[in-house]
Amino acid sequence: MITTVLFDFDGTLIDTTDVVISSWQDTFRAITGEEKTREELLGTLGEVVRDSMKRFFPDRDPDECIRIYRSFQGEDYMLRMKFYDGMEETVRRLKREGYKVGIVTSRTKRTAYQAIDNCGLRDCFDYVLSCEDTDIHKPNPEPALLALEKLGSSADETIMIGDSMYDIGCAHNAGITAAAVSWQTAIPDDILYGPEGPEYIIDKAEDIFRIIEECNG
């Protein structure tokens, strides 16, 4: 029986893609004088920013690169983040119906809470795991397993929802059923629909309840 739902944050609950891509392009212009393609930058979604910095700028201090990246995120940055259609009500309904609801994200806890506070949804999430809570990150299972420990849940009663192979890999490595959202997936089709892909694909937020019913038989 599914009792617990874990969400990724960026690209799954919240539409942050354009603001994230914009920040990356500003960062590349500042450091290298050039831009990357959108496809290259989509590969950062779900990855810890520090790891992305080390990969993109191996000869630079990652802390300085992060400072530059953050400097391009103005006061309106959080206000530009919006829940995907139907996600707010889906989260509220999950909470009303007694499910344990968590977030497993590679962003900082402060910015995750800022976004859910802007929508008045903090009370709907029982636990928020951020990049600061573990030394090892998705697709390693540790973030998901720590979230389960905090929620008092087991892997076989949980579904984890995300938009990247980092999320799907984390779920599968932790023994958790995985679902991918179709509205912002960075997963190539051959993987998305292949044996390493998620058990379910979510086309609209309310599909989550259909999937839970199917899992629960």
Backbone as numpy.savetxt, mean C-alpha at the origin, in Angstrom:
# Nx Ny Nz CAx CAy CAz Cx Cy Cz
-12.71 -18.94 7.97 -13.54 -17.74 7.97 -12.67 -16.49 7.97
-12.93 -15.58 7.04 -12.19 -14.33 7.00 -12.70 -13.41 8.10
-11.80 -13.00 8.98 -12.14 -12.07 10.06 -11.36 -10.78 9.96
-10.32 -10.77 9.11 -9.37 -9.68 9.10 -9.04 -9.26 7.67
-9.00 -7.96 7.45 -8.66 -7.42 6.13 -7.49 -6.46 6.29
-6.40 -6.74 5.59 -5.22 -5.86 5.59 -5.16 -5.13 4.26
-4.99 -3.82 4.31 -4.89 -3.00 3.11 -3.49 -2.43 2.96
-2.99 -2.44 1.73 -1.91 -1.53 1.39 -2.52 -0.12 1.38
-1.68 0.88 1.31 -2.17 2.26 1.39 -2.17 2.94 0.01
-0.98 3.30 -0.47 -0.87 4.02 -1.74 -1.30 3.13 -2.91
-2.19 3.66 -3.73 -2.63 2.92 -4.91 -3.69 1.88 -4.63
-4.00 1.67 -3.36 -5.02 0.68 -2.97 -6.18 1.37 -2.29
-5.92 2.00 -1.16 -6.93 2.79 -0.46 -6.99 4.22 -1.00
-5.80 4.80 -1.17 -5.68 6.22 -1.48 -5.03 6.41 -2.84
-5.58 7.34 -3.62 -5.01 7.67 -4.92 -3.89 8.69 -4.71
-2.67 8.20 -4.63 -1.51 9.06 -4.44 -0.57 9.04 -5.63
-0.94 8.32 -6.67 0.00 8.07 -7.76 0.53 9.36 -8.38
-0.35 10.28 -8.74 0.10 11.49 -9.43 1.00 12.35 -8.54
0.65 12.47 -7.25 1.48 13.31 -6.38 2.83 12.65 -6.12
2.85 11.32 -6.04 4.11 10.60 -5.84 4.99 10.73 -7.09
4.42 10.52 -8.26 5.18 10.62 -9.50 5.73 12.03 -9.66
4.91 13.03 -9.33 5.35 14.42 -9.44 6.55 14.69 -8.52
6.50 14.16 -7.31 7.61 14.35 -6.38 8.89 13.68 -6.89
8.73 12.49 -7.49 9.89 11.79 -8.04 10.49 12.55 -9.20
9.66 13.08 -10.09 10.20 13.82 -11.23 10.94 15.07 -10.77
10.41 15.77 -9.78 11.10 16.94 -9.23 12.44 16.53 -8.64
12.46 15.37 -7.98 13.69 14.88 -7.36 14.75 14.55 -8.41
14.34 13.87 -9.48 15.29 13.53 -10.54 15.82 14.78 -11.23
14.95 15.76 -11.45 15.43 17.00 -12.08 16.46 17.70 -11.20
16.22 17.65 -9.87 17.14 18.32 -8.94 18.48 17.60 -8.84
18.46 16.27 -8.89 19.69 15.49 -8.67 20.44 15.19 -9.97
19.71 14.85 -11.02 20.38 14.43 -12.26 20.14 15.37 -13.44
19.16 16.27 -13.29 18.82 17.17 -14.39 17.95 16.53 -15.44
17.51 15.29 -15.20 16.67 14.57 -16.15 15.45 14.00 -15.45
14.48 13.54 -16.25 13.30 12.88 -15.71 13.33 11.40 -16.06
12.52 10.63 -15.36 12.31 9.22 -15.67 10.95 9.06 -16.36
10.75 7.95 -17.01 9.43 7.68 -17.58 8.46 7.36 -16.45
7.19 7.56 -16.71 6.17 7.24 -15.72 6.22 5.75 -15.37
6.46 4.91 -16.38 6.51 3.46 -16.15 7.63 3.10 -15.18
8.80 3.75 -15.33 9.90 3.48 -14.41 9.55 3.87 -12.99
8.86 4.99 -12.84 8.54 5.49 -11.51 7.39 4.72 -10.87
6.53 4.14 -11.69 5.46 3.31 -11.12 6.05 2.12 -10.35
7.26 1.72 -10.71 7.92 0.62 -10.00 8.28 0.94 -8.56
8.21 2.24 -8.19 8.49 2.61 -6.79 7.28 2.40 -5.89
6.10 2.26 -6.47 4.89 2.13 -5.66 4.95 0.85 -4.85
4.81 0.99 -3.55 4.88 -0.15 -2.66 6.27 -0.39 -2.09
7.26 0.31 -2.63 8.63 0.14 -2.16 8.96 1.22 -1.13
9.75 0.88 -0.12 10.19 1.87 0.87 11.02 2.93 0.15
10.77 4.20 0.45 11.43 5.29 -0.26 12.95 5.18 -0.17
13.47 4.82 0.99 14.92 4.70 1.16 15.49 3.65 0.19
14.78 2.54 0.04 15.25 1.50 -0.88 15.23 2.00 -2.32
14.20 2.78 -2.68 14.13 3.36 -4.02 15.31 4.31 -4.24
15.62 5.11 -3.23 16.72 6.07 -3.34 18.05 5.35 -3.55
18.27 4.28 -2.82 19.51 3.53 -2.97 19.62 2.92 -4.36
18.49 2.51 -4.90 18.48 1.90 -6.22 18.70 2.94 -7.32
18.04 4.09 -7.20 18.15 5.11 -8.23 19.44 5.93 -8.15
19.89 6.18 -6.90 21.05 7.07 -6.70 22.08 6.37 -5.81
22.71 5.30 -6.31 23.60 4.50 -5.47 24.82 5.26 -4.96
25.19 6.37 -5.61 26.37 7.13 -5.20 26.03 8.32 -4.33
24.77 8.47 -3.99 24.34 9.61 -3.18 23.89 9.15 -1.81
23.97 10.06 -0.84 23.49 9.79 0.51 21.96 9.66 0.45
21.41 8.49 0.82 19.95 8.33 0.70 19.17 9.31 1.57
19.72 9.69 2.72 19.03 10.65 3.57 18.90 12.01 2.89
19.96 12.43 2.19 19.90 13.69 1.47 18.91 13.60 0.31
18.88 12.45 -0.37 17.92 12.26 -1.46 16.49 12.31 -0.94
16.26 11.69 0.21 14.92 11.71 0.80 14.53 13.13 1.18
15.49 13.90 1.71 15.21 15.29 2.07 14.77 16.08 0.84
15.47 15.87 -0.28 15.10 16.55 -1.52 13.70 16.13 -1.97
13.44 14.83 -1.91 12.13 14.29 -2.30 11.02 14.90 -1.45
11.22 14.94 -0.14 10.20 15.49 0.75 10.01 16.99 0.54
11.07 17.68 0.13 10.98 19.14 -0.03 10.01 19.54 -1.13
9.70 18.61 -2.03 8.78 18.91 -3.12 7.33 18.56 -2.76
7.11 18.13 -1.54 5.76 17.79 -1.10 5.25 18.91 -0.21
4.56 19.86 -0.83 4.10 21.05 -0.13 2.97 20.80 0.83
2.42 21.90 1.35 1.37 21.82 2.36 0.11 21.15 1.82
-0.10 21.24 0.51 -1.32 20.67 -0.07 -1.15 19.21 -0.43
0.03 18.64 -0.14 0.32 17.26 -0.55 -0.72 16.29 0.01
-0.98 16.35 1.32 -1.92 15.43 1.93 -3.35 15.68 1.46
-3.67 16.95 1.21 -5.03 17.27 0.79 -5.33 16.77 -0.62
-4.27 16.52 -1.40 -4.46 16.01 -2.76 -4.68 14.51 -2.79
-4.51 13.86 -1.66 -4.73 12.42 -1.59 -6.22 12.14 -1.36
-6.79 11.30 -2.18 -8.21 10.98 -2.09 -8.41 9.47 -2.07
-9.38 9.03 -1.27 -9.75 7.61 -1.29 -10.33 7.27 -2.65
-10.01 6.07 -3.12 -10.61 5.60 -4.37 -12.11 5.43 -4.18
-12.85 5.50 -5.29 -14.31 5.41 -5.25 -14.75 4.18 -4.47
-15.62 4.41 -3.50 -16.19 3.32 -2.73 -15.36 2.84 -1.56
-14.11 3.26 -1.47 -13.23 2.73 -0.42 -13.60 3.24 0.98
-13.98 4.50 1.08 -14.36 5.02 2.40 -15.52 4.22 2.98
-16.57 4.05 2.19 -17.75 3.32 2.68 -17.42 1.86 2.92
-16.57 1.28 2.09 -16.18 -0.12 2.28 -15.47 -0.31 3.61
-14.54 0.58 3.92 -13.82 0.50 5.20 -14.78 0.68 6.37
-15.69 1.64 6.25 -16.66 1.87 7.33 -17.56 0.63 7.51
-17.98 0.04 6.40 -18.85 -1.13 6.49 -18.12 -2.32 7.09
-16.86 -2.52 6.70 -16.07 -3.61 7.29 -16.02 -3.45 8.81
-15.80 -2.23 9.24 -15.72 -1.98 10.69 -17.08 -2.21 11.35
-18.16 -1.73 10.71 -19.50 -1.91 11.27 -19.85 -3.39 11.41
-19.40 -4.19 10.45 -19.75 -5.60 10.44 -18.81 -6.45 11.29
-17.89 -5.80 11.98 -17.09 -6.50 12.97 -15.77 -7.08 12.50
-15.36 -6.75 11.28 -14.05 -7.22 10.81 -12.93 -6.40 11.43
-11.79 -7.05 11.62 -10.59 -6.33 12.03 -9.94 -5.77 10.77
-9.62 -4.49 10.79 -9.13 -3.81 9.59 -7.78 -3.17 9.90
-6.79 -3.49 9.06 -5.45 -2.94 9.27 -4.86 -2.39 7.98
-3.81 -1.60 8.14 -3.04 -1.08 7.02 -1.62 -1.59 7.15
-1.05 -2.07 6.06 0.36 -2.46 6.00 0.98 -1.64 4.87
1.71 -0.60 5.24 2.19 0.35 4.24 3.70 0.56 4.34
4.29 0.97 3.23 5.71 1.28 3.19 5.97 2.77 3.43
4.90 3.55 3.64 5.09 4.97 3.96 5.21 5.16 5.47
5.45 6.39 5.92 5.61 6.64 7.35 4.25 6.64 8.05
4.28 6.33 9.33 3.03 6.30 10.10 2.39 7.69 10.15
3.21 8.73 10.27 2.68 10.09 10.37 1.86 10.45 9.14
2.39 10.18 7.95 1.66 10.57 6.74 0.46 9.66 6.49
0.54 8.40 6.90 -0.61 7.51 6.76 -1.76 8.01 7.65
-1.44 8.36 8.90 -2.47 8.86 9.80 -3.03 10.20 9.34
-2.17 11.05 8.76 -2.67 12.33 8.25 -3.74 12.11 7.21
-3.51 11.18 6.31 -4.46 10.93 5.23 -5.78 10.36 5.75
-5.71 9.37 6.65 -6.96 8.79 7.13 -7.68 9.74 8.09
-6.92 10.61 8.77 -7.55 11.62 9.62 -8.30 12.64 8.79
-7.77 12.97 7.61 -8.44 13.94 6.74 -9.83 13.47 6.35
-10.02 12.16 6.34 -11.33 11.59 5.98 -12.11 11.12 7.21
-11.56 11.35 8.39 -12.24 10.95 9.62 -12.35 9.45 9.80
-11.35 8.70 9.31 -11.43 7.24 9.33 -10.48 6.58 10.32
-9.82 7.34 11.17 -8.83 6.72 12.06 -9.46 5.61 12.90
-10.68 5.81 13.39 -11.32 4.82 14.25 -11.71 3.55 13.49
-11.65 3.58 12.16 -12.03 2.40 11.38 -10.87 1.43 11.22
-9.66 1.85 11.56 -8.49 0.99 11.41 -7.99 0.57 12.78
-7.89 -0.74 12.97 -7.48 -1.28 14.26 -5.97 -1.22 14.44
-5.24 -1.20 13.33 -3.77 -1.12 13.43 -3.21 -0.61 12.11
-2.22 0.28 12.21 -1.52 0.79 11.03 -0.04 0.45 11.19
0.47 -0.40 10.30 1.88 -0.75 10.31 2.58 0.05 9.22
3.67 0.75 9.60 4.39 1.60 8.66 5.81 1.09 8.46
6.56 1.79 7.61 7.93 1.39 7.34 8.82 1.51 8.57
8.38 2.28 9.58 9.18 2.43 10.79 9.03 1.26 11.76
8.05 0.42 11.52 7.75 -0.64 12.48 8.55 -1.92 12.27
9.18 -2.06 11.09 9.99 -3.24 10.81 11.27 -2.84 10.10
12.30 -3.64 10.27 13.55 -3.41 9.54 13.53 -4.09 8.18
12.64 -5.05 8.02 12.49 -5.79 6.77 11.11 -5.47 6.20
11.04 -5.25 4.90 9.81 -4.73 4.32 9.25 -5.65 3.24
8.05 -5.34 2.78 7.42 -6.09 1.70 8.38 -6.19 0.52
8.48 -7.37 -0.11 7.61 -8.55 -0.05 7.96 -9.57 1.04
8.91 -9.25 1.92 9.16 -10.12 3.07 7.87 -10.24 3.88
7.60 -11.38 4.49 6.35 -11.54 5.23 6.29 -10.79 6.56
7.44 -10.30 7.05 7.47 -9.73 8.40 6.44 -8.64 8.64
6.24 -7.66 7.72 5.23 -6.63 7.99 3.83 -7.21 8.20
3.44 -8.14 7.35 2.10 -8.74 7.48 2.00 -9.56 8.76
3.04 -10.31 9.07 3.00 -11.15 10.27 2.94 -10.30 11.54
3.65 -9.18 11.55 3.60 -8.29 12.71 2.20 -7.69 12.85
1.61 -7.31 11.72 0.24 -6.78 11.76 -0.73 -7.81 12.32
-0.58 -9.07 11.90 -1.45 -10.12 12.42 -1.26 -10.30 13.91
0.00 -10.23 14.35 0.27 -10.37 15.78 -0.41 -9.26 16.57
-0.32 -8.03 16.08 -0.94 -6.89 16.76 -2.46 -6.99 16.77
-3.02 -7.57 15.70 -4.47 -7.68 15.59 -5.03 -8.93 16.25
-4.13 -9.85 16.63 -4.59 -11.10 17.22 -5.27 -12.00 16.21
-4.79 -11.96 14.97 -5.39 -12.74 13.88 -4.39 -13.76 13.35
-4.91 -14.74 12.63 -4.06 -15.74 11.99 -4.10 -15.54 10.47
-3.09 -16.08 9.79 -3.00 -15.91 8.35 -4.19 -16.50 7.61
-4.69 -17.64 8.09 -5.77 -18.32 7.36 -7.13 -17.65 7.52
-7.23 -16.62 8.35 -8.48 -15.88 8.49 -8.35 -14.45 7.97
-7.33 -14.23 7.11 -7.01 -12.88 6.66 -6.94 -12.82 5.15
-7.34 -11.68 4.61 -7.10 -11.37 3.21 -6.33 -10.06 3.16
-5.33 -9.99 2.28 -4.49 -8.79 2.15 -4.68 -8.22 0.75
-4.94 -6.92 0.67 -5.31 -6.26 -0.57 -4.26 -5.22 -0.94
-3.75 -5.28 -2.17 -2.74 -4.33 -2.59 -2.75 -4.10 -4.08
-1.75 -3.36 -4.55 -1.69 -3.03 -5.98 -0.36 -3.37 -6.62
0.55 -3.98 -5.86 1.88 -4.28 -6.42 2.31 -5.68 -6.03
3.37 -6.15 -6.69 3.91 -7.46 -6.35 4.55 -7.46 -4.97
4.92 -6.28 -4.46 5.41 -6.21 -3.08 4.31 -6.67 -2.13
3.07 -6.22 -2.40 1.94 -6.59 -1.54 1.58 -8.06 -1.70
1.50 -8.51 -2.96 1.13 -9.90 -3.20 2.19 -10.84 -2.65
3.46 -10.50 -2.85 4.54 -11.33 -2.32 4.53 -11.39 -0.81
4.29 -10.24 -0.18 4.22 -10.19 1.29 3.10 -11.10 1.80
1.93 -10.98 1.16 0.79 -11.81 1.58 1.11 -13.29 1.42
1.55 -13.68 0.26 1.82 -15.10 0.00 2.93 -15.64 0.89
3.97 -14.85 1.10 5.07 -15.30 1.97 4.62 -15.47 3.41
3.54 -14.76 3.78 3.00 -14.88 5.14 1.88 -15.91 5.21
1.55 -16.55 4.08 0.47 -17.53 4.07 -0.91 -16.92 4.05
-1.02 -15.69 3.55 -2.27 -14.94 3.53 -2.86 -14.93 2.12
-4.17 -15.05 2.00 -4.84 -14.90 0.72 -4.65 -13.47 0.22
-4.31 -13.33 -1.07 -4.01 -12.02 -1.64 -5.04 -11.61 -2.68
-5.34 -10.30 -2.69 -6.20 -9.73 -3.72 -5.53 -8.47 -4.25
-5.63 -8.25 -5.56 -5.06 -7.06 -6.18 -6.17 -6.17 -6.72
-6.05 -4.87 -6.49 -7.01 -3.93 -7.07 -6.63 -3.68 -8.52
-7.63 -3.50 -9.37 -7.36 -3.33 -10.80 -7.20 -1.87 -11.19
-7.61 -0.94 -10.30 -7.59 0.47 -10.70 -6.19 1.10 -10.67
-5.25 0.49 -9.97 -3.90 1.04 -9.94 -2.92 -0.10 -9.70
-2.84 -0.99 -10.65 -1.94 -2.11 -10.44 -0.64 -1.90 -11.19
0.46 -2.14 -10.49 1.78 -2.06 -11.10 2.28 -3.47 -11.43
1.36 -4.43 -11.47 1.72 -5.83 -11.70 1.54 -6.17 -13.18
2.58 -6.65 -13.85 2.42 -7.05 -15.26 1.36 -8.14 -15.40
0.64 -8.12 -16.52 -0.47 -9.06 -16.72 -0.03 -10.52 -16.62
1.18 -10.83 -17.11 1.60 -12.23 -17.08 1.80 -12.74 -15.67
2.08 -11.82 -14.74 2.20 -12.18 -13.32 0.84 -12.09 -12.64
0.11 -11.01 -12.95 -1.20 -10.79 -12.33 -2.12 -11.97 -12.52
-2.10 -12.56 -13.72 -2.99 -13.67 -14.03 -2.27 -15.02 -14.03
-1.02 -15.03 -13.56 -0.24 -16.26 -13.52 -0.24 -16.92 -12.15
0.51 -17.98 -12.02 0.52 -18.74 -10.75 1.08 -17.97 -9.56
1.88 -16.94 -9.81 2.43 -16.14 -8.71 1.54 -14.95 -8.38
0.47 -14.79 -9.11 -0.42 -13.65 -8.91 -1.38 -13.84 -7.75
-2.23 -12.86 -7.52 -3.19 -12.92 -6.41 -4.30 -13.92 -6.67
-4.91 -14.38 -5.59 -6.06 -15.28 -5.73 -7.29 -14.55 -6.28
-7.37 -13.25 -6.02 -8.54 -12.48 -6.44 -8.11 -11.14 -7.03
-8.95 -10.61 -7.92 -8.76 -9.27 -8.46 -10.01 -8.46 -8.14
-9.81 -7.25 -7.63 -10.89 -6.39 -7.19 -11.07 -5.26 -8.20
-12.21 -5.22 -8.86 -12.48 -4.18 -9.86 -13.16 -2.97 -9.25
-13.90 -3.17 -8.18 -14.52 -2.06 -7.46 -14.54 -2.41 -5.98
-14.55 -1.38 -5.14 -14.34 -1.57 -3.71 -15.28 -2.61 -3.10
-16.53 -2.57 -3.50 -17.50 -3.48 -2.88 -17.27 -4.94 -3.23
-16.41 -5.21 -4.21 -16.06 -6.60 -4.52 -15.46 -7.31 -3.31
-14.91 -6.55 -2.39 -14.28 -7.14 -1.20 -15.27 -8.02 -0.45
-16.52 -7.59 -0.37 -17.52 -8.36 0.37 -17.88 -9.65 -0.37
-17.92 -9.60 -1.69 -18.17 -10.81 -2.46 -17.05 -11.82 -2.26
-15.83 -11.34 -2.23 -14.68 -12.21 -2.04 -14.68 -12.83 -0.64
-15.00 -12.02 0.36 -15.09 -12.55 1.72 -16.15 -13.63 1.81
-17.30 -13.41 1.19 -18.37 -14.42 1.19 -17.91 -15.69 0.51
-17.18 -15.54 -0.60 -16.68 -16.71 -1.31 -15.67 -17.48 -0.46
-14.78 -16.75 0.22 -13.79 -17.40 1.08 -14.45 -18.11 2.25
-15.53 -17.51 2.75 -16.19 -18.07 3.92 -17.19 -19.17 3.56
-17.35 -19.40 2.27 -18.23 -20.48 1.82 -19.68 -20.26 2.09
